[in-house]
Tab-separated table of C-alpha atoms in Angstrom:
chain	number	residue	atom	x	y	z
A	108	UNK	CA	0.349	-20.296	20.561
A	109	UNK	CA	3.708	-18.578	20.452
A	110	UNK	CA	5.424	-21.195	18.290
A	111	UNK	CA	2.736	-21.004	15.613
A	112	UNK	CA	2.277	-17.257	15.335
A	113	UNK	CA	5.273	-16.552	13.128
A	114	UNK	CA	4.920	-19.315	10.548
A	115	UNK	CA	1.384	-20.658	10.382
A	116	UNK	CA	-0.723	-17.546	10.906
A	117	UNK	CA	-2.667	-19.307	13.656
A	118	UNK	CA	-2.950	-16.505	16.182
A	119	UNK	CA	-6.279	-16.312	17.963
A	120	UNK	CA	-8.173	-13.055	17.509
A	121	UNK	CA	-9.017	-10.793	20.409
A	122	UNK	CA	-6.369	-11.691	22.996
A	123	UNK	CA	-3.542	-9.318	23.997
A	124	UNK	CA	-0.859	-11.940	23.286
A	125	UNK	CA	-2.371	-12.604	19.873
A	126	UNK	CA	-2.451	-8.916	19.052
A	127	UNK	CA	1.149	-8.572	20.142
A	128	UNK	CA	2.102	-11.358	17.745
A	129	UNK	CA	0.328	-9.677	14.855
A	130	UNK	CA	1.886	-6.309	15.710
A	131	UNK	CA	5.396	-7.766	15.782
A	132	UNK	CA	4.778	-9.554	12.514
A	133	UNK	CA	3.465	-6.363	10.928
A	134	UNK	CA	6.459	-4.341	12.101
A	135	UNK	CA	8.791	-6.954	10.629
A	136	UNK	CA	6.978	-7.126	7.300
A	137	UNK	CA	6.632	-3.356	7.089
A	138	UNK	CA	10.318	-2.532	7.572
A	139	UNK	CA	11.243	-2.841	3.854
A	140	UNK	CA	8.310	-0.561	3.014
A	141	UNK	CA	9.549	1.941	5.586
A	142	UNK	CA	12.984	2.060	3.954
A	143	UNK	CA	11.572	2.494	0.457
A	144	UNK	CA	9.070	5.108	1.589
A	145	UNK	CA	11.794	7.109	3.286
A	146	UNK	CA	13.721	7.361	0.014
A	147	UNK	CA	10.724	8.458	-2.054
A	148	UNK	CA	9.457	10.834	0.624
A	149	UNK	CA	12.887	12.426	0.924
A	150	UNK	CA	12.569	13.588	-2.681
A	151	UNK	CA	9.028	14.725	-1.905
A	152	UNK	CA	10.331	16.796	1.002
A	153	UNK	CA	12.888	18.484	-1.229
A	154	UNK	CA	10.095	19.488	-3.601
A	155	UNK	CA	7.897	20.649	-0.709
A	156	UNK	CA	10.676	22.898	0.583
A	157	UNK	CA	11.212	24.313	-2.911
A	158	UNK	CA	7.638	25.603	-3.109
A	159	UNK	CA	7.740	27.002	0.418
A	160	UNK	CA	6.166	24.400	2.707
A	161	UNK	CA	7.498	24.072	6.223
A	162	UNK	CA	8.588	20.808	7.795
A	163	UNK	CA	5.422	20.709	9.908
A	164	UNK	CA	3.131	21.379	6.947
A	165	UNK	CA	4.901	18.686	4.933
A	166	UNK	CA	4.581	16.266	7.852
A	167	UNK	CA	0.815	16.818	8.053
A	168	UNK	CA	0.447	16.349	4.291
A	169	UNK	CA	2.400	13.093	4.233
A	170	UNK	CA	0.760	11.660	7.338
A	171	UNK	CA	-2.712	12.491	6.069
A	172	UNK	CA	-2.389	11.301	2.473
A	173	UNK	CA	0.446	8.719	2.272
A	174	UNK	CA	0.379	8.679	-1.539
A	175	UNK	CA	3.371	9.685	-3.637
A	176	UNK	CA	1.490	10.486	-6.859
A	177	UNK	CA	-1.227	12.315	-4.972
A	178	UNK	CA	1.206	14.384	-2.942
A	179	UNK	CA	3.386	15.326	-5.895
A	180	UNK	CA	0.209	16.385	-7.724
A	181	UNK	CA	-0.856	18.397	-4.679
A	182	UNK	CA	2.493	20.173	-4.574
A	183	UNK	CA	2.180	21.151	-8.231
A	184	UNK	CA	-1.299	22.524	-7.548
A	185	UNK	CA	-0.089	24.451	-4.507
A	186	UNK	CA	2.693	25.959	-6.582
A	187	UNK	CA	0.197	27.031	-9.260
A	188	UNK	CA	-2.124	28.552	-6.609
A	189	UNK	CA	-4.988	26.197	-7.472
A	190	UNK	CA	-8.248	26.344	-5.536
A	191	UNK	CA	-9.283	23.935	-2.815
A	192	UNK	CA	-11.956	22.216	-4.945
A	193	UNK	CA	-9.513	21.679	-7.801
A	194	UNK	CA	-6.918	20.273	-5.440
A	195	UNK	CA	-9.349	17.874	-3.746
A	196	UNK	CA	-10.763	16.692	-7.076
A	197	UNK	CA	-7.328	16.062	-8.549
A	198	UNK	CA	-6.101	14.131	-5.518
A	199	UNK	CA	-9.253	11.988	-5.457
A	200	UNK	CA	-8.827	11.096	-9.136
A	201	UNK	CA	-5.113	10.348	-8.782
A	202	UNK	CA	-5.783	8.114	-5.764
A	203	UNK	CA	-8.965	6.531	-7.112
A	204	UNK	CA	-7.417	3.054	-7.232
A	205	UNK	CA	-7.487	2.917	-3.435
A	206	UNK	CA	-11.283	2.708	-3.540
A	207	UNK	CA	-10.941	-0.473	-5.550
A	208	UNK	CA	-8.353	-1.825	-3.135
A	209	UNK	CA	-10.660	-1.023	-0.212
A	210	UNK	CA	-13.494	-3.003	-1.784
A	211	UNK	CA	-11.171	-5.950	-2.309
A	212	UNK	CA	-9.663	-5.854	1.170
A	213	UNK	CA	-13.078	-5.556	2.825
A	214	UNK	CA	-13.734	-9.153	1.745
A	215	UNK	CA	-10.904	-10.322	4.023
A	216	UNK	CA	-12.356	-8.710	7.155
A	217	UNK	CA	-14.373	-10.701	9.649
A	218	UNK	CA	-18.117	-9.900	9.400
A	219	UNK	CA	-18.148	-9.154	13.134
A	220	UNK	CA	-15.281	-6.645	12.925
A	221	UNK	CA	-16.351	-3.312	14.520
A	222	UNK	CA	-16.837	-0.318	12.254
A	223	UNK	CA	-13.971	1.589	13.889
A	224	UNK	CA	-11.524	-1.084	12.771
A	225	UNK	CA	-12.956	-1.043	9.256
A	226	UNK	CA	-12.226	2.681	9.060
A	227	UNK	CA	-8.791	2.035	10.512
A	228	UNK	CA	-7.951	-0.577	7.882
A	229	UNK	CA	-9.243	1.786	5.177
A	230	UNK	CA	-6.618	4.334	6.205
A	231	UNK	CA	-3.987	1.590	6.073
A	232	UNK	CA	-4.218	1.111	2.309
A	233	UNK	CA	-1.337	1.895	0.020
A	234	UNK	CA	-0.133	-0.225	-2.893
A	235	UNK	CA	2.479	-1.964	-0.763
A	236	UNK	CA	0.432	-2.359	2.411
A	237	UNK	CA	-2.491	-3.669	0.363
A	238	UNK	CA	-0.204	-6.291	-1.160
A	239	UNK	CA	0.985	-7.553	2.207
A	240	UNK	CA	-2.480	-7.465	3.776
A	241	UNK	CA	-3.995	-9.361	0.845
A	242	UNK	CA	-1.355	-12.092	1.163
A	243	UNK	CA	-2.385	-12.963	4.744
A	244	UNK	CA	-4.181	-16.347	4.743
A	245	UNK	CA	-7.683	-16.295	6.166
A	246	UNK	CA	-9.253	-13.215	7.683
A	247	UNK	CA	-7.123	-10.089	7.993
A	248	UNK	CA	-6.260	-9.092	11.556
A	249	UNK	CA	-6.468	-5.257	11.674
A	250	UNK	CA	-3.574	-4.972	14.119
A	251	UNK	CA	-1.321	-6.498	11.471
A	252	UNK	CA	-2.253	-3.710	9.054
A	253	UNK	CA	-1.922	-1.120	11.819
A	254	UNK	CA	1.627	-2.241	12.580
A	255	UNK	CA	2.662	-2.191	8.919
A	256	UNK	CA	1.130	1.248	8.544
A	257	UNK	CA	2.762	2.604	11.689
A	258	UNK	CA	6.294	1.777	10.597
A	259	UNK	CA	5.623	2.592	6.932
A	260	UNK	CA	4.044	5.985	7.602
A	261	UNK	CA	6.869	6.734	10.038
A	262	UNK	CA	9.307	6.250	7.166
A	263	UNK	CA	7.122	8.234	4.771
A	264	UNK	CA	6.489	11.194	7.074
A	265	UNK	CA	10.025	11.118	8.454
A	266	UNK	CA	11.503	11.076	4.966
A	267	UNK	CA	9.382	14.065	3.962
A	268	UNK	CA	10.479	16.057	6.991
A	269	UNK	CA	14.134	15.156	6.451
A	270	UNK	CA	13.869	16.215	2.815
A	271	UNK	CA	12.558	19.599	3.911
A	272	UNK	CA	15.195	20.060	6.621
A	273	UNK	CA	18.381	18.841	4.971
A	274	UNK	CA	17.535	19.108	1.271
A	275	UNK	CA	20.118	17.633	-1.039
A	276	UNK	CA	22.705	16.669	1.589
A	277	UNK	CA	21.939	12.947	1.317
A	278	UNK	CA	23.656	11.555	-1.827
A	279	UNK	CA	21.320	10.540	-4.645
A	280	UNK	CA	22.950	7.098	-4.768
A	281	UNK	CA	21.937	6.461	-1.153
A	282	UNK	CA	18.323	7.478	-1.842
A	283	UNK	CA	18.161	5.195	-4.893
A	284	UNK	CA	19.642	2.309	-2.910
A	285	UNK	CA	16.957	2.637	-0.242
A	286	UNK	CA	14.157	2.565	-2.829
A	287	UNK	CA	15.315	-0.854	-4.107
A	288	UNK	CA	13.852	-2.433	-0.970
A	289	UNK	CA	10.339	-1.773	-2.312
A	290	UNK	CA	11.013	-3.981	-5.338
A	291	UNK	CA	12.365	-6.703	-3.066
A	292	UNK	CA	9.226	-6.499	-0.969
A	293	UNK	CA	6.993	-6.895	-4.029
A	294	UNK	CA	8.970	-9.937	-5.126
A	295	UNK	CA	8.568	-11.431	-1.656
A	296	UNK	CA	4.800	-11.020	-1.985
A	297	UNK	CA	4.497	-12.387	-5.529
A	298	UNK	CA	6.926	-15.319	-5.631
A	299	UNK	CA	5.607	-17.603	-2.806
A	300	UNK	CA	1.969	-17.797	-4.035
A	301	UNK	CA	3.151	-18.033	-7.662
A	302	UNK	CA	5.298	-21.054	-6.754
A	303	UNK	CA	2.374	-22.762	-5.013
A	304	UNK	CA	-0.187	-22.020	-7.717
A	305	UNK	CA	0.753	-22.099	-11.395
A	306	UNK	CA	-2.351	-20.116	-12.357
A	307	UNK	CA	-1.290	-17.250	-10.086
A	308	UNK	CA	2.162	-17.277	-11.650
A	309	UNK	CA	0.672	-17.056	-15.132
A	310	UNK	CA	-1.643	-14.280	-13.945
A	311	UNK	CA	1.289	-12.263	-12.601
A	312	UNK	CA	3.166	-12.638	-15.896
A	313	UNK	CA	0.085	-11.636	-17.896
A	314	UNK	CA	-0.493	-8.621	-15.639
A	315	UNK	CA	3.068	-7.406	-16.136
A	316	UNK	CA	2.847	-7.893	-19.903
A	317	UNK	CA	-0.505	-6.118	-20.266
A	318	UNK	CA	0.683	-3.276	-18.026
A	319	UNK	CA	3.708	-2.773	-20.282
A	320	UNK	CA	1.479	-2.837	-23.380
A	321	UNK	CA	-0.757	-0.179	-21.831
A	322	UNK	CA	2.311	1.997	-21.201
A	323	UNK	CA	3.371	1.983	-24.885
A	324	UNK	CA	0.105	1.936	-26.839
A	325	UNK	CA	-0.829	5.429	-28.112
A	326	UNK	CA	-4.424	5.128	-26.900
A	327	UNK	CA	-3.552	4.034	-23.361
A	328	UNK	CA	-0.126	5.424	-22.469
A	329	UNK	CA	-1.625	8.784	-21.550
A	330	UNK	CA	-3.939	7.279	-18.932
A	331	UNK	CA	-3.022	8.194	-15.360
A	332	UNK	CA	-1.462	5.497	-13.211
A	333	UNK	CA	-4.496	5.382	-10.918
A	334	UNK	CA	-6.995	4.770	-13.721
A	335	UNK	CA	-4.602	2.329	-15.377
A	336	UNK	CA	-4.481	0.208	-12.217
A	337	UNK	CA	-8.273	0.228	-11.970
A	338	UNK	CA	-8.780	-0.758	-15.627
A	339	UNK	CA	-6.198	-3.541	-15.531
A	340	UNK	CA	-7.466	-4.865	-12.209
A	341	UNK	CA	-11.051	-5.055	-13.425
A	342	UNK	CA	-10.085	-6.660	-16.734
A	343	UNK	CA	-7.504	-9.171	-15.497
A	344	UNK	CA	-9.116	-10.008	-12.158
A	345	UNK	CA	-12.511	-10.358	-13.841
A	346	UNK	CA	-11.107	-12.689	-16.486
A	347	UNK	CA	-9.244	-14.712	-13.846
A	348	UNK	CA	-12.393	-15.055	-11.716
A	349	UNK	CA	-14.346	-16.285	-14.742
A	350	UNK	CA	-11.667	-18.776	-15.794
A	351	UNK	CA	-10.689	-20.067	-12.369
A	352	UNK	CA	-13.289	-19.103	-9.730
A	353	UNK	CA	-12.463	-19.581	-6.043
A	354	UNK	CA	-15.452	-20.484	-3.914
A	355	UNK	CA	-13.873	-20.878	-0.499
A	356	UNK	CA	-14.412	-18.165	2.108
A	357	UNK	CA	-11.732	-16.820	4.462
A	358	UNK	CA	-11.484	-18.867	7.636
A	359	UNK	CA	-10.882	-17.650	11.152
A	360	UNK	CA	-7.196	-17.788	12.129
A	361	UNK	CA	-7.719	-19.975	15.181
């Protein structure tokens, strides 16, 4: 079992040794996300300190939401003394794409998976974590997502707290260098399946092109990033499913 866990994704569900393998794999895969999150969250912490939030308050915000656009929007609302209803509504709209990601990722969960784990995986959804979790062949093992989330949220929350505590001490060049790891992680997710399947490669190229077009067209460039992701996902994924449907179901990783 040990010699197949790292390369072939053949770890048996439910056993402590299997879970340990998934956890170690998740920690390894999540490290680049942790580094990138730390850089972005550091800037978030600087902004949180500017409007008067403490390190503890910023830590709770980052640990509870784990969404850069949502948290920056929340900080602007806090600064403008917005009401609770307005703040909740805005954050839900900004983060609406995660509902779509949850629906997609739920199809990779074993039908017998307990409800508690389904809620746990739902918390473990960010753009980057969703990408890694979706790339796992077969059914998604929740402990893999938990491990990625643990190390990623540690970087996100830790970066926020450090931004509050030390402010602008860390050079901007160092922060920018850390954030590059996120782009490397995305490339690592996209390139392998694109090399194996030409249709996926074409789909990635089309998605990038259409996303750029949406960002420059007068009628669409004002759409929020969350709604833009939802629209493009529905359009492109729907077209791809119609053109090249996949009928096979996820198989147990045994």
